[in-house]
PDB file of C-alpha atoms in Angstrom:
ATOM      1  CA  MET A   1     193.247 195.122  96.130  1.00 38.00           C
ATOM      2  CA  ALA A   2     190.157 196.698  94.600  1.00 41.00           C
ATOM      3  CA  LEU A   3     189.900 200.425  94.124  1.00 39.00           C
ATOM      4  CA  THR A   4     187.290 202.287  96.151  1.00 40.00           C
ATOM      5  CA  ARG A   5     185.156 205.384  95.633  1.00 39.00           C
ATOM      6  CA  ARG A   6     187.814 207.379  97.433  1.00 41.00           C
ATOM      7  CA  ASP A   7     190.397 206.575  94.799  1.00 41.00           C
ATOM      8  CA  PHE A   8     192.238 209.496  93.302  1.00 40.00           C
ATOM      9  CA  VAL A   9     193.887 209.384  89.918  1.00 45.00           C
ATOM     10  CA  THR A  10     194.962 212.306  87.795  1.00 44.00           C
ATOM     11  CA  ALA A  11     196.619 213.005  84.466  1.00 43.00           C
ATOM     12  CA  VAL A  12     199.807 214.971  84.864  1.00 39.00           C
ATOM     13  CA  GLY A  13     202.440 216.482  82.637  1.00 39.00           C
ATOM     14  CA  ALA A  14     203.739 215.422  79.260  1.00 37.00           C
ATOM     15  CA  GLY A  15     201.818 212.222  78.736  1.00 44.00           C
ATOM     16  CA  LEU A  16     202.277 210.803  82.209  1.00 43.00           C
ATOM     17  CA  LEU A  17     199.582 209.309  84.365  1.00 49.00           C
ATOM     18  CA  GLY A  18     199.981 209.308  88.100  1.00 46.00           C
ATOM     19  CA  GLY A  19     198.165 209.452  91.362  1.00 45.00           C
ATOM     20  CA  CYS A  20     197.378 207.928  94.704  1.00 42.00           C
ATOM     21  CA  LEU A  21     195.238 204.861  94.029  1.00 46.00           C
ATOM     22  CA  ASP A  22     193.579 204.217  97.372  1.00 47.00           C
ATOM     23  CA  ASN A  23     193.360 205.365 100.953  1.00 46.00           C
ATOM     24  CA  THR A  24     195.281 202.385 102.354  1.00 48.00           C
ATOM     25  CA  HIS A  25     198.431 203.496 100.553  1.00 46.00           C
ATOM     26  CA  ARG A  26     198.446 207.204 101.300  1.00 50.00           C
ATOM     27  CA  GLY A  27     201.565 208.784  99.994  1.00 51.00           C
ATOM     28  CA  ASP A  28     202.239 205.921  97.577  1.00 54.00           C
ATOM     29  CA  THR A  29     202.052 207.038  93.983  1.00 58.00           C
ATOM     30  CA  VAL A  30     202.323 205.325  90.676  1.00 61.00           C
ATOM     31  CA  ALA A  31     203.144 206.778  87.295  1.00 67.00           C
ATOM     32  CA  TRP A  32     203.148 205.264  83.862  1.00 70.00           C
ATOM     33  CA  GLY A  33     203.051 206.226  80.222  1.00 70.00           C
ATOM     34  CA  ARG A  34     205.074 208.431  77.965  1.00 73.00           C
ATOM     35  CA  GLN A  35     204.381 210.994  75.318  1.00 77.00           C
ATOM     36  CA  GLY A  36     203.656 209.628  71.871  1.00 76.00           C
ATOM     37  CA  ARG A  37     201.104 208.246  69.422  1.00 76.00           C
ATOM     38  CA  ARG A  38     201.861 204.536  69.681  1.00 76.00           C
ATOM     39  CA  PHE A  39     199.931 201.870  71.566  1.00 76.00           C
ATOM     40  CA  GLY A  40     199.845 202.862  75.236  1.00 73.00           C
ATOM     41  CA  GLU A  41     201.335 206.342  74.785  1.00 77.00           C
ATOM     42  CA  PHE A  42     199.564 209.661  75.466  1.00 78.00           C
ATOM     43  CA  LEU A  43     199.575 212.996  73.710  1.00 77.00           C
ATOM     44  CA  ARG A  44     196.977 214.794  75.788  1.00 79.00           C
ATOM     45  CA  PRO A  45     195.319 212.749  78.523  1.00 80.00           C
ATOM     46  CA  ARG A  46     192.013 214.563  79.047  1.00 82.00           C
ATOM     47  CA  ALA A  47     190.069 212.515  81.570  1.00 83.00           C
ATOM     48  CA  ILE A  48     190.345 209.423  83.736  1.00 84.00           C
ATOM     49  CA  GLY A  49     187.761 207.001  85.053  1.00 82.00           C
ATOM     50  CA  VAL A  50     188.237 204.202  87.555  1.00 81.00           C
ATOM     51  CA  CYS A  51     185.811 201.352  86.908  1.00 78.00           C
ATOM     52  CA  GLU A  52     185.849 197.867  88.396  1.00 74.00           C
ATOM     53  CA  GLY A  53     189.471 198.310  89.509  1.00 78.00           C
ATOM     54  CA  ASP A  54     190.785 199.300  86.073  1.00 85.00           C
ATOM     55  CA  VAL A  55     191.854 202.788  85.016  1.00 86.00           C
ATOM     56  CA  TYR A  56     190.509 204.336  81.806  1.00 87.00           C
ATOM     57  CA  VAL A  57     192.394 207.253  80.232  1.00 87.00           C
ATOM     58  CA  ILE A  58     190.886 209.411  77.508  1.00 87.00           C
ATOM     59  CA  ASP A  59     193.593 210.721  75.177  1.00 85.00           C
ATOM     60  CA  THR A  60     192.337 213.528  72.935  1.00 81.00           C
ATOM     61  CA  THR A  61     195.150 214.586  70.629  1.00 73.00           C
ATOM     62  CA  GLY A  62     196.289 212.745  67.535  1.00 68.00           C
ATOM     63  CA  ARG A  63     194.719 209.340  68.033  1.00 73.00           C
ATOM     64  CA  VAL A  64     191.522 210.024  69.963  1.00 84.00           C
ATOM     65  CA  ARG A  65     190.948 206.891  72.031  1.00 86.00           C
ATOM     66  CA  ILE A  66     190.375 205.347  75.419  1.00 89.00           C
ATOM     67  CA  LEU A  67     193.268 203.415  76.953  1.00 88.00           C
ATOM     68  CA  GLU A  68     192.510 200.780  79.594  1.00 89.00           C
ATOM     69  CA  TYR A  69     195.052 199.905  82.305  1.00 87.00           C
ATOM     70  CA  THR A  70     195.209 197.777  85.407  1.00 85.00           C
ATOM     71  CA  ARG A  71     195.637 199.710  88.647  1.00 79.00           C
ATOM     72  CA  GLU A  72     199.347 198.808  88.486  1.00 78.00           C
ATOM     73  CA  GLY A  73     199.736 200.465  85.074  1.00 81.00           C
ATOM     74  CA  THR A  74     199.712 197.466  82.742  1.00 86.00           C
ATOM     75  CA  LEU A  75     198.071 198.407  79.444  1.00 87.00           C
ATOM     76  CA  LEU A  76     195.164 196.058  78.704  1.00 91.00           C
ATOM     77  CA  THR A  77     193.687 197.548  75.548  1.00 89.00           C
ATOM     78  CA  GLN A  78     192.711 200.733  73.773  1.00 88.00           C
ATOM     79  CA  TRP A  79     189.520 201.472  71.857  1.00 89.00           C
ATOM     80  CA  GLY A  80     187.853 204.179  69.831  1.00 88.00           C
ATOM     81  CA  SER A  81     189.185 206.481  67.149  1.00 87.00           C
ATOM     82  CA  PHE A  82     188.651 209.966  65.744  1.00 87.00           C
ATOM     83  CA  GLY A  83     185.410 210.494  63.830  1.00 85.00           C
ATOM     84  CA  THR A  84     181.652 210.887  64.020  1.00 84.00           C
ATOM     85  CA  ALA A  85     180.541 207.256  63.641  1.00 86.00           C
ATOM     86  CA  GLU A  86     178.771 205.551  66.548  1.00 85.00           C
ATOM     87  CA  ASP A  87     181.980 204.077  67.983  1.00 85.00           C
ATOM     88  CA  GLN A  88     184.185 207.112  67.274  1.00 88.00           C
ATOM     89  CA  PHE A  89     184.867 210.349  69.161  1.00 88.00           C
ATOM     90  CA  ILE A  90     185.621 213.974  68.300  1.00 86.00           C
ATOM     91  CA  TYR A  91     186.491 215.162  71.821  1.00 86.00           C
ATOM     92  CA  PRO A  92     185.608 212.705  74.599  1.00 88.00           C
ATOM     93  CA  THR A  93     185.513 214.355  78.017  1.00 86.00           C
ATOM     94  CA  GLY A  94     184.564 211.676  80.541  1.00 86.00           C
ATOM     95  CA  ILE A  95     183.984 207.973  81.138  1.00 88.00           C
ATOM     96  CA  THR A  96     182.192 206.023  83.844  1.00 86.00           C
ATOM     97  CA  LEU A  97     180.696 202.593  84.389  1.00 85.00           C
ATOM     98  CA  GLY A  98     176.920 202.910  84.707  1.00 85.00           C
ATOM     99  CA  PRO A  99     174.531 200.949  86.917  1.00 82.00           C
ATOM    100  CA  ASP A 100     173.926 198.323  84.206  1.00 87.00           C
ATOM    101  CA  ASN A 101     177.683 197.684  83.765  1.00 86.00           C
ATOM    102  CA  GLU A 102     177.735 199.788  80.633  1.00 90.00           C
ATOM    103  CA  PHE A 103     180.484 202.262  79.816  1.00 90.00           C
ATOM    104  CA  ILE A 104     179.137 205.788  79.398  1.00 90.00           C
ATOM    105  CA  VAL A 105     181.357 208.236  77.488  1.00 91.00           C
ATOM    106  CA  SER A 106     180.574 211.945  77.097  1.00 89.00           C
ATOM    107  CA  GLU A 107     181.929 214.089  74.295  1.00 89.00           C
ATOM    108  CA  TYR A 108     181.569 217.350  72.430  1.00 82.00           C
ATOM    109  CA  GLY A 109     182.907 219.011  69.308  1.00 73.00           C
ATOM    110  CA  THR A 110     181.727 220.004  65.844  1.00 71.00           C
ATOM    111  CA  GLY A 111     178.300 218.409  65.949  1.00 69.00           C
ATOM    112  CA  ALA A 112     179.355 215.486  68.144  1.00 74.00           C
ATOM    113  CA  GLU A 113     177.794 216.658  71.391  1.00 84.00           C
ATOM    114  CA  ARG A 114     176.550 213.293  72.554  1.00 88.00           C
ATOM    115  CA  ILE A 115     176.670 210.480  75.069  1.00 90.00           C
ATOM    116  CA  HIS A 116     177.861 207.037  73.915  1.00 91.00           C
ATOM    117  CA  VAL A 117     177.043 203.777  75.700  1.00 94.00           C
ATOM    118  CA  PHE A 118     179.183 200.637  75.261  1.00 93.00           C
ATOM    119  CA  ASP A 119     178.887 197.154  76.745  1.00 92.00           C
ATOM    120  CA  THR A 120     181.663 195.544  78.800  1.00 88.00           C
ATOM    121  CA  GLU A 121     183.199 194.178  75.592  1.00 91.00           C
ATOM    122  CA  ARG A 122     183.480 197.791  74.320  1.00 90.00           C
ATOM    123  CA  ARG A 123     180.766 197.264  71.682  1.00 93.00           C
ATOM    124  CA  PHE A 124     178.604 200.281  70.854  1.00 93.00           C
ATOM    125  CA  LEU A 125     175.045 200.009  72.219  1.00 95.00           C
ATOM    126  CA  ARG A 126     173.399 203.407  71.820  1.00 92.00           C
ATOM    127  CA  GLN A 127     173.877 207.161  71.977  1.00 89.00           C
ATOM    128  CA  TRP A 128     171.858 210.287  72.600  1.00 87.00           C
ATOM    129  CA  GLY A 129     172.237 214.028  72.457  1.00 79.00           C
ATOM    130  CA  SER A 130     173.007 216.529  69.744  1.00 72.00           C
ATOM    131  CA  HIS A 131     174.294 220.060  69.347  1.00 71.00           C
ATOM    132  CA  GLY A 132     171.884 222.741  70.555  1.00 71.00           C
ATOM    133  CA  GLU A 133     170.256 224.383  73.543  1.00 74.00           C
ATOM    134  CA  SER A 134     166.895 222.609  73.675  1.00 74.00           C
ATOM    135  CA  ASP A 135     166.025 219.744  76.001  1.00 74.00           C
ATOM    136  CA  GLY A 136     167.996 216.636  75.054  1.00 65.00           C
ATOM    137  CA  GLN A 137     170.693 218.609  73.258  1.00 62.00           C
TER     138      GLN A 137
END
């Protein structure tokens, strides 16, 4: 079953992810994950996006990265790392799938106030924004 706009997913507690995934299963919840730094583990889940039926979790402590899961909680992949390069993040705060099927990731922190855009294969395409208070910053 595909997820809908009414889906609700939230990060909760010590590295756990849980939530009600669609309106047809009200009251049903799922939870997955555990605290840690290894593949598929969380230290501080910061934000979640639901795109094309998959769930994307931004983890912001230790290994800054985006973890991609199926709606049932099976880990598919993780991408990104800590840094200021085009495909790295200081403090990512949100993820969505844009109208051109491109992943859009927002972030801030120590000169990294920017928006990243990735294709569906998670390859960096472009970015914009910078630290400041003027238009475009």
